[in-house]
Coordinates of C-alpha atoms in Angstrom, one line a residue:
K1 CA 150.0 89.7 55.2
K2 CA 151.0 92.2 57.8
P3 CA 154.2 91.1 59.7
S4 CA 154.3 90.8 63.4
F5 CA 156.9 92.8 65.3
P6 CA 158.7 91.7 68.4
S7 CA 158.1 93.3 71.8
P8 CA 161.1 94.9 73.5
E9 CA 161.2 92.0 76.0
H10 CA 161.9 89.5 73.2
L11 CA 165.0 91.4 71.9
D12 CA 167.6 90.1 74.5
G13 CA 168.4 93.6 75.7
F14 CA 169.2 94.8 72.2
Y15 CA 167.6 98.1 73.1
S16 CA 168.1 99.8 76.4
G17 CA 167.4 103.1 78.2
L18 CA 165.4 105.6 76.0
D19 CA 165.9 103.4 72.9
V20 CA 163.2 101.1 74.4
N21 CA 160.8 104.0 74.5
R22 CA 161.8 104.9 70.9
Y23 CA 161.1 101.4 69.7
R24 CA 157.7 101.2 71.4
I25 CA 156.7 104.4 69.5
V26 CA 157.8 103.3 66.1
K27 CA 156.4 99.8 66.6
K28 CA 153.0 101.3 67.5
Y29 CA 153.0 103.5 64.5
A30 CA 154.1 100.8 62.1
E31 CA 151.4 98.4 63.3
Q32 CA 148.8 100.9 62.2
H33 CA 150.4 102.2 59.0
W34 CA 152.3 99.2 57.6
N35 CA 152.3 98.8 53.8
N36 CA 153.4 95.6 52.1
F37 CA 156.5 95.9 49.8
Y38 CA 157.0 94.7 46.3
S39 CA 160.2 92.7 46.2
I40 CA 162.5 93.0 43.2
K41 CA 165.4 90.4 43.4
V42 CA 168.4 91.2 41.3
S43 CA 169.0 87.5 40.9
D44 CA 165.6 87.2 39.2
L45 CA 166.5 89.8 36.7
I46 CA 169.8 88.1 36.0
S47 CA 167.7 85.0 35.3
T48 CA 165.8 87.0 32.6
Y49 CA 169.1 87.9 30.9
L50 CA 170.2 84.2 31.1
L51 CA 167.0 83.0 29.5
S52 CA 167.7 85.0 26.4
L53 CA 170.5 82.6 25.6
S54 CA 170.2 79.3 23.9
S55 CA 170.9 76.1 26.0
A56 CA 174.2 75.6 24.3
H57 CA 175.4 79.2 24.9
A58 CA 174.2 79.1 28.5
A59 CA 176.0 75.8 29.2
K60 CA 179.2 77.2 27.7
F61 CA 178.9 80.4 29.9
I62 CA 178.2 78.4 33.1
V63 CA 181.2 76.1 32.5
S64 CA 183.6 78.8 31.5
N65 CA 182.9 80.8 34.7
S66 CA 182.8 77.8 37.1
L67 CA 185.4 77.6 39.8
A68 CA 185.3 73.8 39.7
K69 CA 186.0 71.6 36.8
I70 CA 182.7 70.4 35.3
D71 CA 181.6 68.6 32.1
E72 CA 179.9 71.0 29.7
N73 CA 177.8 68.2 28.3
V74 CA 176.4 67.5 31.8
V75 CA 175.4 71.1 32.2
Y76 CA 173.9 71.2 28.7
Q77 CA 171.8 68.1 29.3
K78 CA 170.6 69.6 32.6
L79 CA 169.5 72.7 30.8
L80 CA 167.6 70.7 28.2
S81 CA 165.8 68.5 30.7
G82 CA 165.4 71.1 33.6
S83 CA 163.7 74.4 34.3
F84 CA 165.8 76.3 31.8
S85 CA 164.0 74.7 28.8
K86 CA 160.7 73.7 30.5
N87 CA 159.4 77.0 31.9
R88 CA 156.5 79.1 30.6
L89 CA 158.6 82.3 30.6
V90 CA 160.3 81.7 27.2
T91 CA 157.3 80.1 25.5
N92 CA 154.6 82.5 26.6
Y93 CA 156.3 85.8 27.5
S94 CA 159.5 86.0 25.4
T95 CA 158.3 89.3 23.7
L96 CA 157.7 91.1 26.9
L97 CA 161.0 89.9 28.5
H98 CA 162.8 91.0 25.3
N99 CA 161.2 94.4 25.5
L100 CA 162.1 94.7 29.2
L101 CA 165.8 94.2 28.4
D102 CA 165.9 96.3 25.2
H103 CA 166.6 99.8 26.5
S104 CA 166.7 101.3 23.0
T105 CA 162.9 101.6 23.1
E106 CA 160.5 102.9 25.6
L107 CA 158.6 100.2 27.5
N108 CA 155.1 101.3 26.7
V109 CA 152.6 98.9 28.3
T110 CA 148.9 99.0 29.1
D111 CA 147.6 98.8 32.6
K112 CA 146.7 95.2 32.0
E113 CA 150.1 94.3 30.6
A114 CA 151.8 96.0 33.6
D115 CA 149.5 94.1 36.0
D116 CA 150.3 90.8 34.1
F117 CA 154.0 91.5 34.4
I118 CA 153.9 91.7 38.2
R119 CA 152.5 88.2 38.1
I120 CA 155.2 87.2 35.7
L121 CA 157.8 88.2 38.3
T122 CA 156.5 85.4 40.5
L123 CA 157.2 82.9 37.6
I124 CA 160.7 84.4 37.3
R125 CA 161.3 83.9 41.0
K126 CA 160.2 80.3 40.8
F127 CA 162.5 79.7 37.9
T128 CA 165.4 81.2 39.8
R129 CA 164.7 79.0 42.8
D130 CA 164.5 75.8 40.7
F131 CA 167.5 76.7 38.5
K132 CA 169.6 77.4 41.6
E133 CA 168.8 73.9 42.9
E134 CA 169.7 72.3 39.5
L135 CA 173.0 74.2 39.4
E136 CA 173.9 73.3 42.9
D137 CA 173.1 69.6 42.2
I138 CA 175.8 69.8 39.5
S139 CA 178.4 71.4 41.7
R140 CA 178.3 73.2 45.0
G141 CA 178.8 77.0 44.5
L142 CA 177.9 76.8 40.7
Y143 CA 174.9 79.1 41.2
V144 CA 177.0 81.8 42.9
S145 CA 179.8 81.7 40.3
T146 CA 177.3 81.8 37.4
Y147 CA 175.2 84.7 38.6
Q148 CA 178.2 86.7 39.7
A149 CA 179.7 86.3 36.2
C150 CA 176.3 87.2 34.7
G151 CA 176.3 90.4 36.7
N152 CA 179.8 91.3 35.6
S153 CA 179.0 90.6 31.9
I154 CA 175.8 92.7 32.0
R155 CA 177.7 95.7 33.5
K156 CA 180.4 95.4 30.9
T157 CA 178.4 94.5 27.7
G158 CA 174.7 94.9 28.5
S159 CA 174.0 91.2 28.2
V160 CA 175.2 87.8 29.2
Q161 CA 178.1 87.0 26.8
N162 CA 180.6 84.2 26.6
N163 CA 184.2 85.6 26.9
Y164 CA 182.8 88.8 28.2
D165 CA 186.1 89.5 30.0
K166 CA 187.7 89.9 26.6
A167 CA 185.0 92.1 25.2
N168 CA 185.3 95.9 24.9
F169 CA 183.9 97.8 27.9
D170 CA 180.8 99.9 27.1
P171 CA 180.5 102.6 29.8
A172 CA 176.7 102.9 29.2
C173 CA 176.3 99.3 30.3
V174 CA 177.4 100.0 33.8
F175 CA 173.8 101.0 34.5
H176 CA 172.1 98.4 32.3
L177 CA 171.0 96.3 35.2
P178 CA 169.7 99.1 37.4
E179 CA 167.9 100.6 34.3
T180 CA 166.1 97.3 33.9
I181 CA 165.1 97.4 37.6
N182 CA 163.9 101.0 37.0
R183 CA 161.7 99.8 34.2
I184 CA 160.1 97.3 36.5
I185 CA 159.6 100.0 39.1
K186 CA 157.8 102.1 36.6
M187 CA 155.5 99.2 35.8
I188 CA 154.8 98.7 39.5
R189 CA 154.0 102.4 39.9
K190 CA 151.7 102.2 36.9
V191 CA 149.8 99.4 38.6
T192 CA 149.6 101.1 42.0
K193 CA 148.9 104.6 40.5
N194 CA 152.3 105.9 41.5
K195 CA 152.4 105.0 45.2
A196 CA 154.4 101.9 46.0
Y197 CA 156.7 100.5 48.6
I198 CA 159.6 98.6 46.8
V199 CA 162.6 96.8 48.1
I200 CA 165.5 95.8 45.8
D201 CA 167.4 92.7 47.0
A202 CA 170.3 93.2 46.6
I203 CA 172.7 95.8 45.3
R204 CA 176.3 94.9 45.3
N205 CA 177.8 97.5 43.0
P206 CA 178.2 101.1 44.3
Y207 CA 177.5 102.7 40.9
E208 CA 174.2 100.8 40.8
A209 CA 173.4 102.2 44.2
K210 CA 174.3 105.7 43.0
F211 CA 171.9 105.2 40.0
F212 CA 169.0 105.0 42.4
K213 CA 170.2 107.6 44.8
D214 CA 170.3 110.1 41.9
R215 CA 166.8 109.3 40.7
Y216 CA 164.7 108.7 43.8
A217 CA 164.7 111.1 46.8
A218 CA 163.0 108.4 48.8
F219 CA 165.7 105.8 48.0
H220 CA 167.6 104.4 51.0
L221 CA 170.6 102.1 50.6
V222 CA 170.4 99.7 53.6
S223 CA 173.3 97.4 54.6
I224 CA 172.6 94.3 56.7
N225 CA 175.7 93.3 58.7
A226 CA 176.4 90.2 60.7
P227 CA 179.5 89.3 62.8
D228 CA 182.1 87.4 60.7
E229 CA 181.8 84.3 62.8
H230 CA 178.0 84.2 62.6
R231 CA 178.0 84.8 58.8
S232 CA 180.6 82.0 58.2
K233 CA 178.7 79.5 60.3
Y234 CA 175.4 80.4 58.6
M235 CA 176.9 80.0 55.1
Q236 CA 178.6 76.7 56.0
Q237 CA 175.6 75.1 57.8
L238 CA 172.7 76.4 55.7
H239 CA 174.3 76.8 52.3
K240 CA 176.9 74.1 52.7
F241 CA 179.8 76.3 51.5
S242 CA 183.3 75.2 52.5
P243 CA 185.6 77.7 54.1
D244 CA 187.5 78.0 50.8
Q245 CA 184.3 78.8 48.9
I246 CA 183.4 81.4 51.5
D247 CA 186.8 83.0 51.2
N248 CA 186.5 83.1 47.4
I249 CA 183.0 84.7 47.6
E250 CA 184.3 87.4 49.9
K251 CA 187.3 88.0 47.6
I252 CA 185.0 88.5 44.6
E253 CA 182.6 90.8 46.6
S254 CA 185.5 92.8 48.0
G255 CA 186.0 94.9 44.9
K256 CA 189.7 93.9 44.6
S257 CA 189.5 92.1 41.3
E258 CA 192.3 92.9 38.8
G259 CA 191.8 94.2 35.3
D260 CA 190.7 97.2 33.3
Y261 CA 187.4 98.8 34.4
V262 CA 186.7 96.1 37.0
K263 CA 185.7 98.7 39.6
F264 CA 182.7 99.5 37.3
T265 CA 181.8 96.0 36.4
T266 CA 182.3 93.8 39.5
Q267 CA 180.8 93.6 42.9
N268 CA 182.2 95.8 45.7
V269 CA 180.2 95.1 48.9
K270 CA 182.6 96.9 51.1
K271 CA 182.1 100.2 49.1
C272 CA 178.3 99.6 49.2
I273 CA 178.5 99.4 53.0
E274 CA 180.6 102.6 53.1
I275 CA 178.0 104.6 51.2
S276 CA 174.9 103.0 52.9
D277 CA 172.3 105.3 54.4
I278 CA 171.1 102.8 57.0
H279 CA 173.1 100.1 58.7
L280 CA 171.3 97.1 60.3
F281 CA 172.7 94.5 62.6
N282 CA 171.7 90.9 62.0
P283 CA 173.1 88.4 64.5
K284 CA 173.0 84.9 63.1
N285 CA 173.9 82.9 66.2
E286 CA 170.3 81.6 66.2
F287 CA 169.4 81.0 62.5
D288 CA 165.6 81.2 62.9
N289 CA 165.6 84.1 65.3
N290 CA 165.1 87.3 63.2
N291 CA 163.6 89.4 66.0
I292 CA 166.5 91.9 66.2
L293 CA 166.5 92.4 62.5
K294 CA 162.7 92.8 62.4
A295 CA 162.9 95.4 65.2
Q296 CA 165.4 97.5 63.2
I297 CA 163.4 97.2 60.0
V298 CA 160.2 98.5 61.7
W299 CA 162.2 101.3 63.3
Y300 CA 163.4 102.7 59.9
V301 CA 160.3 102.0 57.8
A302 CA 158.2 103.9 60.4
L303 CA 160.6 106.8 60.1
M304 CA 160.4 106.6 56.3
Q305 CA 156.7 106.9 56.6
H306 CA 156.8 109.6 59.3
P307 CA 160.1 111.5 59.5
G308 CA 160.8 112.9 63.0
L309 CA 158.6 110.4 64.8
I310 CA 161.4 109.9 67.3
P311 CA 164.8 111.4 67.9
P312 CA 168.0 109.5 66.9
S313 CA 169.8 107.2 69.2
S314 CA 173.1 108.3 70.9
M315 CA 175.1 106.0 68.6
E316 CA 173.5 107.6 65.6
R317 CA 174.0 111.1 67.0
V318 CA 177.8 110.6 67.5
M319 CA 178.4 108.8 64.3
Q320 CA 176.6 111.6 62.4
V321 CA 179.2 114.0 63.9
A322 CA 182.0 111.7 62.7
Y323 CA 180.4 111.5 59.3
T324 CA 180.2 115.3 59.1
M325 CA 183.9 115.6 60.2
K326 CA 185.1 113.5 57.3
M327 CA 183.9 116.2 54.9
N328 CA 186.8 118.3 56.2
S329 CA 189.4 115.8 54.8
G330 CA 191.7 116.9 52.0
C331 CA 192.6 113.3 51.1
I332 CA 191.9 112.5 47.5
S333 CA 191.7 108.7 48.1
R334 CA 189.2 108.5 50.9
Q335 CA 187.6 110.7 53.5
V336 CA 187.3 109.4 57.1
G337 CA 185.9 111.0 60.2
A338 CA 186.4 110.0 63.9
V339 CA 185.0 111.1 67.3
V340 CA 186.2 110.3 70.8
T341 CA 183.7 110.4 73.6
D342 CA 183.6 109.5 77.3
K343 CA 181.7 106.5 78.5
N344 CA 178.4 108.4 78.3
N345 CA 178.8 109.4 74.6
S346 CA 179.7 113.0 75.5
I347 CA 182.1 114.2 72.7
K348 CA 185.6 115.1 73.8
S349 CA 187.4 115.4 70.4
V350 CA 186.9 115.0 66.7
G351 CA 189.3 114.2 63.8
W352 CA 189.5 113.5 60.1
N353 CA 192.3 112.2 57.9
D354 CA 194.4 115.1 56.7
V355 CA 197.8 116.6 56.7
A356 CA 199.3 118.2 59.8
K357 CA 198.1 121.7 60.6
G358 CA 200.1 124.3 58.6
Q359 CA 200.5 122.0 55.6
V360 CA 198.4 122.1 52.4
P361 CA 196.0 119.2 51.8
C362 CA 196.5 117.0 48.8
S363 CA 193.2 118.1 47.3
M364 CA 194.6 121.7 47.1
R365 CA 197.8 120.7 45.4
S366 CA 198.4 119.8 41.7
L367 CA 200.7 118.1 39.3
N368 CA 201.2 121.3 37.3
G369 CA 201.9 123.1 40.6
V370 CA 204.6 120.7 41.7
I371 CA 206.3 120.6 38.3
E372 CA 206.1 124.4 37.5
E373 CA 205.5 126.5 40.6
F374 CA 208.1 125.3 43.2
D375 CA 206.1 126.8 46.1
P376 CA 208.0 125.8 49.3
L377 CA 204.9 126.2 51.5
T378 CA 202.9 123.8 49.3
Y379 CA 205.4 121.3 48.0
S380 CA 208.1 119.6 50.1
N381 CA 211.9 119.8 49.5
Y382 CA 211.7 116.2 48.3
E383 CA 209.0 116.9 45.8
R384 CA 210.8 120.0 44.5
N385 CA 214.3 118.3 44.2
N386 CA 214.1 114.5 43.8
Q387 CA 214.6 113.9 40.1
K388 CA 213.0 110.4 40.1
F389 CA 209.9 111.7 41.8
R390 CA 209.6 114.7 39.5
S391 CA 210.1 112.6 36.4
R392 CA 207.3 110.3 37.4
A393 CA 205.0 113.2 38.4
N394 CA 205.8 114.8 35.0
E395 CA 204.9 111.6 33.2
Q396 CA 201.4 111.7 34.8
L397 CA 201.0 115.4 33.9
I398 CA 202.0 114.8 30.2
K399 CA 199.6 111.8 30.0
I400 CA 196.7 113.9 31.4
R401 CA 197.5 116.8 29.0
E402 CA 197.5 114.3 26.0
I403 CA 194.1 113.0 27.0
N404 CA 192.7 116.4 27.6
A405 CA 193.9 117.6 24.1
K406 CA 191.6 114.9 22.6
N407 CA 188.4 115.3 24.7
Q408 CA 188.9 118.2 27.2
V409 CA 187.7 116.0 30.1
F410 CA 190.1 117.7 32.5
D411 CA 189.1 121.3 31.7
G412 CA 188.6 123.2 34.9
H413 CA 189.8 120.4 37.1
N414 CA 192.5 120.7 39.7
L415 CA 195.0 118.0 38.8
S416 CA 195.6 116.6 42.3
Y417 CA 198.0 113.8 42.9
C418 CA 198.7 111.2 45.6
F419 CA 202.2 111.5 46.9
K420 CA 202.1 108.0 48.3
D421 CA 201.1 106.4 45.0
I422 CA 203.9 108.1 43.1
H423 CA 206.5 107.3 45.7
N424 CA 205.5 103.7 46.0
S425 CA 205.6 103.3 42.2
L426 CA 209.2 104.3 42.4
D427 CA 210.4 101.8 45.0
K428 CA 207.8 99.1 43.9
K429 CA 206.4 98.8 47.5
G430 CA 203.0 99.3 48.9
N431 CA 204.3 101.2 52.0
Q432 CA 201.6 103.0 53.9
V433 CA 204.1 105.0 55.9
H434 CA 204.6 107.4 53.1
T435 CA 201.1 108.9 53.4
R436 CA 201.1 112.7 54.0
A437 CA 197.9 112.5 56.1
L438 CA 197.3 111.5 59.7
H439 CA 194.5 109.0 60.1
A440 CA 191.2 110.3 61.4
E441 CA 191.4 108.3 64.6
E442 CA 195.0 109.4 65.2
N443 CA 194.0 113.0 64.7
A444 CA 191.1 112.8 67.2
F445 CA 193.5 111.2 69.8
L446 CA 196.1 114.0 69.2
Q447 CA 193.5 116.7 69.8
L448 CA 193.0 115.4 73.3
T449 CA 196.8 115.9 73.9
K450 CA 197.1 119.2 72.0
Y451 CA 194.3 121.0 73.7
G452 CA 194.2 119.3 77.1
S453 CA 192.0 116.5 78.5
S454 CA 191.1 115.2 81.9
G455 CA 191.6 111.7 80.6
I456 CA 189.6 109.5 78.3
E457 CA 190.2 106.0 79.7
G458 CA 186.9 104.0 79.5
G459 CA 185.7 106.2 76.6
K460 CA 184.6 105.3 73.1
L461 CA 186.0 105.7 69.6
Y462 CA 183.6 106.3 66.7
T463 CA 185.0 106.0 63.2
T464 CA 183.3 106.1 59.8
A465 CA 185.8 103.4 58.6
S466 CA 187.6 101.0 61.0
P467 CA 190.9 101.6 62.7
C468 CA 194.1 100.2 61.1
E469 CA 196.7 98.3 63.1
L470 CA 198.5 101.5 64.2
C471 CA 195.3 103.3 65.3
A472 CA 194.0 100.2 66.9
K473 CA 197.1 100.1 69.1
K474 CA 196.6 103.7 70.1
A475 CA 192.9 103.1 71.0
Y476 CA 194.0 100.1 73.1
Q477 CA 196.7 102.1 74.9
L478 CA 194.3 105.0 75.6
G479 CA 191.9 102.5 77.3
M480 CA 189.0 102.8 74.9
S481 CA 186.2 100.6 76.2
E482 CA 184.3 100.5 72.9
I483 CA 185.1 101.0 69.2
V484 CA 182.1 101.8 67.0
Y485 CA 182.9 101.4 63.3
I486 CA 181.1 101.2 59.9
D487 CA 183.4 99.4 57.6
P488 CA 184.2 95.7 58.2
Y489 CA 187.7 95.3 59.8
P490 CA 190.5 95.1 57.3
G491 CA 193.9 93.4 57.8
I492 CA 194.8 91.8 61.1
A493 CA 193.9 94.7 63.5
K494 CA 191.0 92.8 65.0
E495 CA 192.6 89.4 65.4
H496 CA 196.1 90.6 66.2
I497 CA 195.8 94.0 68.1
I498 CA 192.3 94.3 69.6
N499 CA 191.4 90.8 70.8
I500 CA 194.3 90.2 73.1
G501 CA 195.2 91.1 76.7
D502 CA 193.0 91.8 79.7
N503 CA 191.6 95.1 78.7
V504 CA 190.0 94.2 75.3
P505 CA 187.7 97.0 74.0
E506 CA 184.3 95.9 72.7
L507 CA 184.0 96.1 68.9
V508 CA 180.6 97.3 67.8
Q509 CA 179.6 97.6 64.1
F510 CA 177.5 100.8 63.8
R511 CA 173.7 100.4 63.4
G512 CA 171.5 103.3 62.4
A513 CA 171.0 106.1 59.9
V514 CA 173.9 108.3 58.8
G515 CA 174.6 111.1 56.3
K516 CA 171.7 112.5 54.4
A517 CA 169.4 109.8 55.6
Y518 CA 170.0 111.0 59.2
H519 CA 168.3 114.3 58.3
R520 CA 165.6 112.8 56.0
L521 CA 164.5 110.3 58.7
Y522 CA 164.8 112.4 61.9
E523 CA 164.0 115.9 60.8
Q524 CA 160.3 116.7 61.6
I525 CA 158.3 118.0 58.7
L526 CA 156.0 119.6 61.2
P527 CA 156.7 120.0 64.9
I528 CA 154.9 117.2 66.7
K529 CA 152.8 119.6 68.7
D530 CA 151.6 121.4 65.6
E531 CA 150.9 118.0 63.9
I532 CA 148.7 116.9 66.8
G533 CA 146.9 120.3 66.8
H534 CA 146.1 120.0 63.0
M535 CA 144.8 116.4 63.5
M536 CA 142.6 117.6 66.4
A537 CA 141.1 120.3 64.1
L538 CA 140.0 117.8 61.5

């Protein structure tokens, strides 16, 4: 069924100016060229892994990863009497499901088997829906905790295992889940004779996203963002989560879990947002009103089908400059770019997080350099003479050389180090003041002062991250009317610094394409004039 797309009049002024014209063009194109998508839900695939367990092992896994105290026997009886034991998947299709998850062999299927599997996916989806209801009947939030733990176990061990957190980490298993998705994609393409529109719902681990970015030129990672207050209200009213449960979900998805290798095996939604190609805005103040989201989806699907159909919006154009600027950063922790414009989006200055002009960026310094070279232009007096610092830096260098003697993984690499990390490890504090670099927003503001400016009050700040408390204060003092950001606001900058006083800047989470996707979507394959000429000659 072809979806219906809202007219500009039904978008509550979401698009204005020339963006209204842009939307009308993409809407018209999509209405004539729309193709339905195959939907692959990651939760459905996790169900497939779960179904490979016995009822007893599954019950133990569910209970051991529950945030609430529940009776294992209650769960076991529910598994025996419910959809876990009474579905056709295990009885009729166990061999095919086993082959899907067994990556040691090629998944060679006939056209008919591939076609049958597409229909099996609908049975898996029905099981997931029914199983979710059964878990939620036992304890609110049990479905989320179970499936999050399943994902962590699969990324660590390649399967759903009890006590997976104590198991040895297998690096190859980081991509086990996306490889399973990829096997399904191949079956879909076999059925459709290679051409297919596929959406994966949803990727929450950045390494899984990179798996697909590296394999498919037409892959776009899309983040869908909602205001915090809308998202919390939606989760409380529709999913019946308590505020504590919401906080716990966000903590798990933040990528801040502790332990060895957790950055490879756990969810990190914030990092996924950071590396997304397309950012969509999804207000949830009216739960059943999806017009704004639909409008953005049609915008970018039309551009995927026909790159260069329209030019980018002014917000995308400026953020793309900020995105380009971050590549100049010599910070080895994270690269951030920023742009300051006037109220009409005319660029006045740019910045990126880096050391002050005349100093050597961290990416161009090294542990062996600070220990052995004593270059006063590259390493500070503190780094060259403080014995505690030098001892800790030398410990790192010795450890790296010991590792490299075994497997040569560092051969040819510049052994950069983070001054802040070493210094903070000495005084046991997480002090952010000891960074060598200026923040990107700070740098952009200082360019205005350094090279002269007619004033920027009422202007806009664009940043590929989001301003910290210190940069938020500077933006407020400069009279920024709008702050456009990509990453969700960390810390208390939003609540404590921005949203107070009588000159509060508007906070706008970026929406649009950025990075490589900006060029893939907006660069014309043929000039439109030539394209029309060719079509007229047909």
